[in-house]
Each structure stands twice: as structure tokens, then as C-alpha cells.
Tab-separated table of C-alpha atoms and ligand atoms in Angstrom:
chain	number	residue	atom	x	y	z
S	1290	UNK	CA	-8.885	23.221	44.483
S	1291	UNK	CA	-10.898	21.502	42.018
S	1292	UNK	CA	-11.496	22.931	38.719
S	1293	UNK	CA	-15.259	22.667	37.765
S	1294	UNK	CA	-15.528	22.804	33.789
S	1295	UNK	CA	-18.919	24.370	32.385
S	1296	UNK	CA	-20.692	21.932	30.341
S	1297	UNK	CA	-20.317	24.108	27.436
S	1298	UNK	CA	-17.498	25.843	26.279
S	1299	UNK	CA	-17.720	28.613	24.134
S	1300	UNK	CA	-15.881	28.551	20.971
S	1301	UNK	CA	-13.519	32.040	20.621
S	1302	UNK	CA	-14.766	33.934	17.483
S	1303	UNK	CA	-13.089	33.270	14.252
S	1304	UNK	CA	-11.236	35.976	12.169
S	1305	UNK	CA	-13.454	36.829	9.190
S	1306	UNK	CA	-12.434	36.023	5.866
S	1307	UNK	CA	-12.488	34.938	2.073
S	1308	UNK	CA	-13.270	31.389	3.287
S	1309	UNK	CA	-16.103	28.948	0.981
S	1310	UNK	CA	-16.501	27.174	4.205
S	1311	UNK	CA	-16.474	30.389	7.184
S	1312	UNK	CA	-17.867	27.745	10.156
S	1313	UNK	CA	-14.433	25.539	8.896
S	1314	UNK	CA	-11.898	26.219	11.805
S	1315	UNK	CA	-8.608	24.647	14.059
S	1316	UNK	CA	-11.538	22.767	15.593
S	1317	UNK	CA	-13.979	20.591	14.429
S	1318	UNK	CA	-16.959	19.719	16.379
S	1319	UNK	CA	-19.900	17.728	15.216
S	1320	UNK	CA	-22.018	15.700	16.954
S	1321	UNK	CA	-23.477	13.539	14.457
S	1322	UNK	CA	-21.793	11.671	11.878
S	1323	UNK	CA	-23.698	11.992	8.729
S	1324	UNK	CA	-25.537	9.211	6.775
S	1325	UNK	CA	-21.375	8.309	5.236
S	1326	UNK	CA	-19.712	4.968	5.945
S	1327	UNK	CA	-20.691	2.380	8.393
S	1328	UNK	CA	-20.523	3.942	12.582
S	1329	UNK	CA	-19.983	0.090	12.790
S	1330	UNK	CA	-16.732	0.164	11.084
S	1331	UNK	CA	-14.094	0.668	14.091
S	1332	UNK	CA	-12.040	3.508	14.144
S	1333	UNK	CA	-14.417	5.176	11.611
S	1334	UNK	CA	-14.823	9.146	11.381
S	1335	UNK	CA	-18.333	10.988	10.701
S	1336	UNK	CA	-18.629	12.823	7.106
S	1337	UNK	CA	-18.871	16.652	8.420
S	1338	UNK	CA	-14.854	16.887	8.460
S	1339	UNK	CA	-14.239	15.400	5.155
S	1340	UNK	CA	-17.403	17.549	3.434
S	1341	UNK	CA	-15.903	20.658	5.082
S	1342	UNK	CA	-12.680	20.368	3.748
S	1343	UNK	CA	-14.139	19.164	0.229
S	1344	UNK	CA	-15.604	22.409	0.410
S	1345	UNK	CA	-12.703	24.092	1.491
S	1346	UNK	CA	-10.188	22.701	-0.992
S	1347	UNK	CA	-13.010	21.919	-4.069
S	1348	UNK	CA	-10.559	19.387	-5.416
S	1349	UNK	CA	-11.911	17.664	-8.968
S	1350	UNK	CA	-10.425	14.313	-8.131
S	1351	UNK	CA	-10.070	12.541	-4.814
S	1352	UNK	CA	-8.158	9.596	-3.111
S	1353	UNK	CA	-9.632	7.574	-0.272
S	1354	UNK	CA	-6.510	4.984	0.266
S	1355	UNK	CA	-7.583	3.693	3.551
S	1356	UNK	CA	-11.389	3.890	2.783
S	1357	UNK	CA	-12.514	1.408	5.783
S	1358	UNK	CA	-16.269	1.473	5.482
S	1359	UNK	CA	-16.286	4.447	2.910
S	1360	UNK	CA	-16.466	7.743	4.773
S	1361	UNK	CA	-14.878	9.362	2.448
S	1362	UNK	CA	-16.520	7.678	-0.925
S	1363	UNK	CA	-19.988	8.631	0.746
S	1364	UNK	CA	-19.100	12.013	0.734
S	1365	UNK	CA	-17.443	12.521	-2.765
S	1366	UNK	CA	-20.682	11.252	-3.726
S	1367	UNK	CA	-22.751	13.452	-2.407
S	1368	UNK	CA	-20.369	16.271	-3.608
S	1369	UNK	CA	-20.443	14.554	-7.542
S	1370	UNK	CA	-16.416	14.276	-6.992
S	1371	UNK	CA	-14.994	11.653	-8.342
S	1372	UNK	CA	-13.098	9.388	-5.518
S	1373	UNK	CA	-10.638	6.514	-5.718
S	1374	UNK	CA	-10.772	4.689	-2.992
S	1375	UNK	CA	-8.365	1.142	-1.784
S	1376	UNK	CA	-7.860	-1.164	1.698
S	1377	UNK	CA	-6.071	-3.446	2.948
S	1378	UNK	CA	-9.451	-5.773	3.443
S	1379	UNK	CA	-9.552	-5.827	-0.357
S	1380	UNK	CA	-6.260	-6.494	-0.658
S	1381	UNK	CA	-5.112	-3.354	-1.742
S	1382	UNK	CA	-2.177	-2.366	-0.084
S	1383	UNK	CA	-1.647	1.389	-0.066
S	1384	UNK	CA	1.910	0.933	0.642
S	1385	UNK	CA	2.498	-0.598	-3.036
S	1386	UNK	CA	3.513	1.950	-5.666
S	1387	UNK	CA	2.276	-0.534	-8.274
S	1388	UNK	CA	-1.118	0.222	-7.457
S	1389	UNK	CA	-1.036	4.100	-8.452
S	1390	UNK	CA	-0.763	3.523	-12.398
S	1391	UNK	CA	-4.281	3.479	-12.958
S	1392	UNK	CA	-5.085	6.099	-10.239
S	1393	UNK	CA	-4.719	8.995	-12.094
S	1394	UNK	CA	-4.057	12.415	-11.339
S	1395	UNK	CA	-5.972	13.924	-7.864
S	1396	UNK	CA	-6.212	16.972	-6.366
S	1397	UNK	CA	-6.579	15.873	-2.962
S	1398	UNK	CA	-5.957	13.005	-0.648
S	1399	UNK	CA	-8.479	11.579	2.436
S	1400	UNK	CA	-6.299	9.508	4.754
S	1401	UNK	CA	-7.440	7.699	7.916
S	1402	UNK	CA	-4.991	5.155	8.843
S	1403	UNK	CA	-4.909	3.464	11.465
S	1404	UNK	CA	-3.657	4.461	14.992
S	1405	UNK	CA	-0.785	2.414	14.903
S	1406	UNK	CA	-2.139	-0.510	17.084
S	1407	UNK	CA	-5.105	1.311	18.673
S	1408	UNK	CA	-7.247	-0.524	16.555
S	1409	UNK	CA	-5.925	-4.305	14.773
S	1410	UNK	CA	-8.276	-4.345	11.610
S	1411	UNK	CA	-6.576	-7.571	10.702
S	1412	UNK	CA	-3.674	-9.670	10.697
S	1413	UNK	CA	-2.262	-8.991	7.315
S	1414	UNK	CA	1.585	-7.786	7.805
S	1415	UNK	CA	0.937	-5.009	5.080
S	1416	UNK	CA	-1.875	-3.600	7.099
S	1417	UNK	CA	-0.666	-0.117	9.462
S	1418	UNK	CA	-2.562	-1.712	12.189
S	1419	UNK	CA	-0.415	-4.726	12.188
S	1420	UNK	CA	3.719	-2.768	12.352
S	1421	UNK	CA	5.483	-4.537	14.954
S	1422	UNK	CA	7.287	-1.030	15.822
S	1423	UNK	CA	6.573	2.434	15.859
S	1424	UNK	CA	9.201	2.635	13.339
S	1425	UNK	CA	7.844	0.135	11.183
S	1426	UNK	CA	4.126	1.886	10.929
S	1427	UNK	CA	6.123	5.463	9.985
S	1428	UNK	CA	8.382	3.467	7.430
S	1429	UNK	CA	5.042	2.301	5.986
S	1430	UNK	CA	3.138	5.311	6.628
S	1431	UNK	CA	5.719	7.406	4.636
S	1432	UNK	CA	5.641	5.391	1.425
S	1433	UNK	CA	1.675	5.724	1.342
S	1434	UNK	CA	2.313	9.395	1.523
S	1435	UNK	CA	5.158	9.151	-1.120
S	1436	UNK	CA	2.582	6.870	-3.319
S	1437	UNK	CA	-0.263	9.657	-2.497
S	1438	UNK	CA	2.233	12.264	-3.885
S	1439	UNK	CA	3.302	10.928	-6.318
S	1440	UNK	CA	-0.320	11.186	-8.313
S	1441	UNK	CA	-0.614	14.628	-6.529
S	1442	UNK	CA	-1.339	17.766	-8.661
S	1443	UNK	CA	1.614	20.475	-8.478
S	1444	UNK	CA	-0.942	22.388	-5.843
S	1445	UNK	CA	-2.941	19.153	-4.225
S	1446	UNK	CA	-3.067	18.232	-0.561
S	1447	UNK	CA	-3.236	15.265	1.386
S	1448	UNK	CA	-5.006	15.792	4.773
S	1449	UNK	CA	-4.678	12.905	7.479
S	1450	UNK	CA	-6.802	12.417	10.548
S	1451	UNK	CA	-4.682	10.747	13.201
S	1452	UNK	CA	-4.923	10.680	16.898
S	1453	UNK	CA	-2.403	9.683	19.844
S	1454	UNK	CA	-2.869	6.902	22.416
S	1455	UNK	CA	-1.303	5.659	25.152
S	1456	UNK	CA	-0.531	1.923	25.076
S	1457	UNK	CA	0.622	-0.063	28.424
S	1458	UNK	CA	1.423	3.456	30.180
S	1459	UNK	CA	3.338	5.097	27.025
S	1460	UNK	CA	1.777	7.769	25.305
S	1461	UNK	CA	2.262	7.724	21.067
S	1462	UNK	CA	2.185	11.156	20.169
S	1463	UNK	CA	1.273	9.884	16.504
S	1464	UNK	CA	-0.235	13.853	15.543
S	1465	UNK	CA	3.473	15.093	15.840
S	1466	UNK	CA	4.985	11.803	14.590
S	1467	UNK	CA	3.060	12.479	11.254
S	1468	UNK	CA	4.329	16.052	10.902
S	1469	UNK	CA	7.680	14.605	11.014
S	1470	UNK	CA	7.352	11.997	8.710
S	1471	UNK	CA	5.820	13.935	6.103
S	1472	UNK	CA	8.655	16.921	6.566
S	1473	UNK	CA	10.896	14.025	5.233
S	1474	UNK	CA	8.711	13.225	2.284
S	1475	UNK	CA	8.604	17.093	1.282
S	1476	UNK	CA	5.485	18.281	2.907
S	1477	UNK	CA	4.819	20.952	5.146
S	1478	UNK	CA	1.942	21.757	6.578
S	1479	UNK	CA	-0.815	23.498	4.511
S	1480	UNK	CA	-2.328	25.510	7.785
S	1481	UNK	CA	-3.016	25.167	10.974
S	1482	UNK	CA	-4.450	21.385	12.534
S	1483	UNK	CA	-7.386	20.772	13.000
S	1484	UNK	CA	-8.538	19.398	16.483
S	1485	UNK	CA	-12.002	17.096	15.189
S	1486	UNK	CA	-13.856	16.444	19.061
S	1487	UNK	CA	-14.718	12.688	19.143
S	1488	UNK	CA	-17.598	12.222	20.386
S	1489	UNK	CA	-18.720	8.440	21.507
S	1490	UNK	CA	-15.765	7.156	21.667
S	1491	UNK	CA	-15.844	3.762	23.176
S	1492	UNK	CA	-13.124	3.926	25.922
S	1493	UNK	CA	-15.830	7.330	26.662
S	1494	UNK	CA	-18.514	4.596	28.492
S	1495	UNK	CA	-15.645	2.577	30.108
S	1496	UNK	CA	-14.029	2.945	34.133
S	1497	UNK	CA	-10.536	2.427	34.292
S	1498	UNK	CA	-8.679	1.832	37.440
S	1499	UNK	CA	-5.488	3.676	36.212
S	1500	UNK	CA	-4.693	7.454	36.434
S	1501	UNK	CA	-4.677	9.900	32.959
S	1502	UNK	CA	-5.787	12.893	31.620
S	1503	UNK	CA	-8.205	11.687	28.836
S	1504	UNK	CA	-7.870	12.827	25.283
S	1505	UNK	CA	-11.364	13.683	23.792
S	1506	UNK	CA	-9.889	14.465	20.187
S	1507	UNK	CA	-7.697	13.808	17.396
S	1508	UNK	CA	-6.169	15.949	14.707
S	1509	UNK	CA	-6.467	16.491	10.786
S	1510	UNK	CA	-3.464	17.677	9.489
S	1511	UNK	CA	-3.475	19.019	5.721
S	1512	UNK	CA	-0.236	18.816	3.617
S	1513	UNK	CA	1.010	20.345	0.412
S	1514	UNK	CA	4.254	20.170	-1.143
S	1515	UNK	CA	7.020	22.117	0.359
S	1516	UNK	CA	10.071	22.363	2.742
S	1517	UNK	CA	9.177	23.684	6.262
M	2367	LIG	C1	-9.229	4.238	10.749
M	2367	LIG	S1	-9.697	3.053	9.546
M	2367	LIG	C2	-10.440	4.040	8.290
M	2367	LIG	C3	-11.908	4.241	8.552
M	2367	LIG	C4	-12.568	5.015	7.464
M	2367	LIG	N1	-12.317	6.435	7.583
M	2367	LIG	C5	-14.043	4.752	7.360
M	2367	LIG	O1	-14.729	5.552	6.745
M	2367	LIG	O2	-14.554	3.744	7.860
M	2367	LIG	C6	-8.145	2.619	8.852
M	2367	LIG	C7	-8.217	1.743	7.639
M	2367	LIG	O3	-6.906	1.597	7.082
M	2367	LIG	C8	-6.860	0.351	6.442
M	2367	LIG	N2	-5.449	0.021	6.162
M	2367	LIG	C9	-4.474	-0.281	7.040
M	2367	LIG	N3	-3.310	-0.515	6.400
M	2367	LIG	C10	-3.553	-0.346	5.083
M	2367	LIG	C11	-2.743	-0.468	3.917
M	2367	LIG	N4	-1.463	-0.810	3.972
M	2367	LIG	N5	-3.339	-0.220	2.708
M	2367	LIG	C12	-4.654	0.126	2.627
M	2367	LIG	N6	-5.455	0.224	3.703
M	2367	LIG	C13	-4.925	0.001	4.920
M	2367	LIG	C14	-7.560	-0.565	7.432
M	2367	LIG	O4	-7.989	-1.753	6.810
M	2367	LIG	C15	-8.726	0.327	7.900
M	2367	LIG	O5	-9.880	0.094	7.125
């Protein structure tokens, strides 16, 4: 028998407590993006997330090193933090330890990298988008999050939005994938993930002949130093 889904679901209640941001919980559902970074950028993320967890974490200093169209520099703004921000379309190659000297010391770290392939941004072999393997976008995924952690305060985190896909039938679990790869650069998670709804998606307007259970979300995961 089918299953008919109400149109809106209501959210359980969350547990009371010390919180700055109480409405901040596993998951994240805004509608609107927020006048930060360009919704013309591909792959870009609306502002709510990033301001929640901004003023969650109240970090002094922030890095941005896969800024895209600025998400995350928009919102530091607002907030008056301070933000460092690189890409790969400026030639600035996250995955190069040389660039961290004149980063300075941050409290807190805004990734977005690509979904593997999900997206191409460009053809540039140093950019995520463009790892011939699976194993070649965690090798260079890893030494970002080294680089990121290695300008990290002793009690910083590094929270990453990432999302799986399925390409050509096979699904990339990428969520899990990062847990694992940052367990082997000493990080554990800081809490629980963080399922952010995506709403207008593009493949969201499109048929497809093929059979799957959509995914209508992807995850931010927040790290800290530590062994699991
Ligand atoms: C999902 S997009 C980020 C979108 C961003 N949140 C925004 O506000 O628009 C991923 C970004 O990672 C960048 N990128 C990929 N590989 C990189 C690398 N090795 N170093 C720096 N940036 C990289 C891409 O150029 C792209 O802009």
C-alpha cells in the first residue's frame, strides 16, 4: 500500500538547554538563503547554516577555504568576524600547506567542497571537483583538513557541509566517507550531524526515467580535535 506523506512534517521537540542558538538542531531547514554569496554560484549553500553555527561556536577568527561565491565571507561580515577566505578559481589551492603562513590563527573552519564530481567547477587538477578517484578527492580532502588544523586553536572546529550522490547507478556515501577521513587526521566528531534540507535543488524540477529514492539533504558535520 502506498504511503501518502503529509505535506508538512512536524519537527520532534528539542531538549531544552544552555544553547546561544536554541532553534540550532540535527536538522537544518531554511527556506531562503539569505542575501550571502551568489544562488548563481553552483553547488552554493544559503547563509542561515553558517550564521547559526557562528552563533553557536562565536569563534573570533574564521576560515572560508573553499569560499565559491562567498557564503561564508557574507556572513562573517555581517557577524564583524574576521574571515579568511581562498579557491581554487583564484588560484589558491587549499590543498597547499604553503598557503597557511600568513593565515593566522582561527577558531573555526567553513568548508564546502565540492561533491566529488557532482559538480566540475573547473578543469584545474588541484581542484576536488576534478580527482580522477574517490581515493584521490579523500587524499586531497584530508590534507585541506590537515592544512585547516594545522592553524586551528587547541579548542577550534572545522565544520564541513557535504552531501552523497549517486553517479552512473553507484551511490558515494561522501557524509560517512568524511567521518572517516577526518578520524585519520585526529578529529572526531564535535556532536551530532546536522541534516541542512535543500531546497531547489536542480535535479528537484527534473524527470528521470531511472528508479531511486531521492535524497532531499546533505549533512554538516563539525570536528574538533580528538580520537574517536
Ligand atoms: C560547493 S562549492 C562552495 C560554494 C560556496 N559555499 C559558496 O558560497 O558559493 C566548492 C568550491 O570549492 C572550490 N575548490 C575545489 N577544490 C579546491 C581547492 N583545492 N582549493 C580551494 N578551493 C577549491 C571550488 O572552486 C568551489 O568554489
Amino acid at each position: 500500500m502506498k504511503t501518502v506523506l503529509p505535506k508538512f512534517i512536524e519537527v520532534p521537540a528539542a531538549p531544552r538547554n544552555a544553547s546561544p542558538v536554541p532553534e540550532l538542531n540535527s536538522i537544518h531547514a531554511a527556506r531562503r538563503r539569505g542575501p550571502y554569496g551568489s544562488p548563481k554560484y553552483r553547488g552554493n549553500c544559503g547563509g542561515y547554516l553558517i550564521r547559526d553555527l557562528l552563533c553557536y561556536y562565536q569563534p573570533k577568527r574564521v576560515l572560508d577555504p573553499m569560499t565559491g561565491s562567498g557564503t561564508c565571507r557574507d556572513v562573517c561580515r555581517e557577524l564583524s568576524i574576521p574571515c579568511v577566505s581562498m579557491d581554487i578559481r583564484f588560484d589558491q589551492d587549499a590543498a597547499d600547506p604553503n598557503l597557511y603562513g600568513a593565515v593566522g590563527p582561527i577558531d573555526f573552519a567553513w568548508m564546502h567542497p565540492p561533491y566529488w564530481r557532482q559538480i566540475v567547477y573547473n578543469d584545474d587538477p588541484r581542484c576536488l571537483s576534478a580527482a580522477p578517484t574517490l581515493e584521490a578527492f579523500f587524499a586531497r580532502l584530508r590534507l585541506v583538513l590537515r592544512n585547516c588544523q594545522g592553524v586551528l586553536t587547541r579548542r577550534g572546529k572545522i565544520a564541513i557541509l557535504i552531501g552523497g550522490y549517486s553517479e552512473r547507478g553507484v551511490f558515494q556515501p561522501l557524509p560517512h566517507l568524511t567521518v572517516a577521513a577526518a578520524a585519520k587526521e585526529g578529529l572526531r566528531m564535535a556532536g551530532t550531524e546536522i541534516i541542512r534540507l535543500q531546497y531547489g535543488n536542480t535535479s528537484s524540477r527534473r524527470v528521470y526515467r531511472s528508479t531511486f529514492i531521492p535524497g532531499l539533504h546533505d549533512q554538516c558535520l563539525v570536528f574538533e580535535r580528538g580520537s574517536l
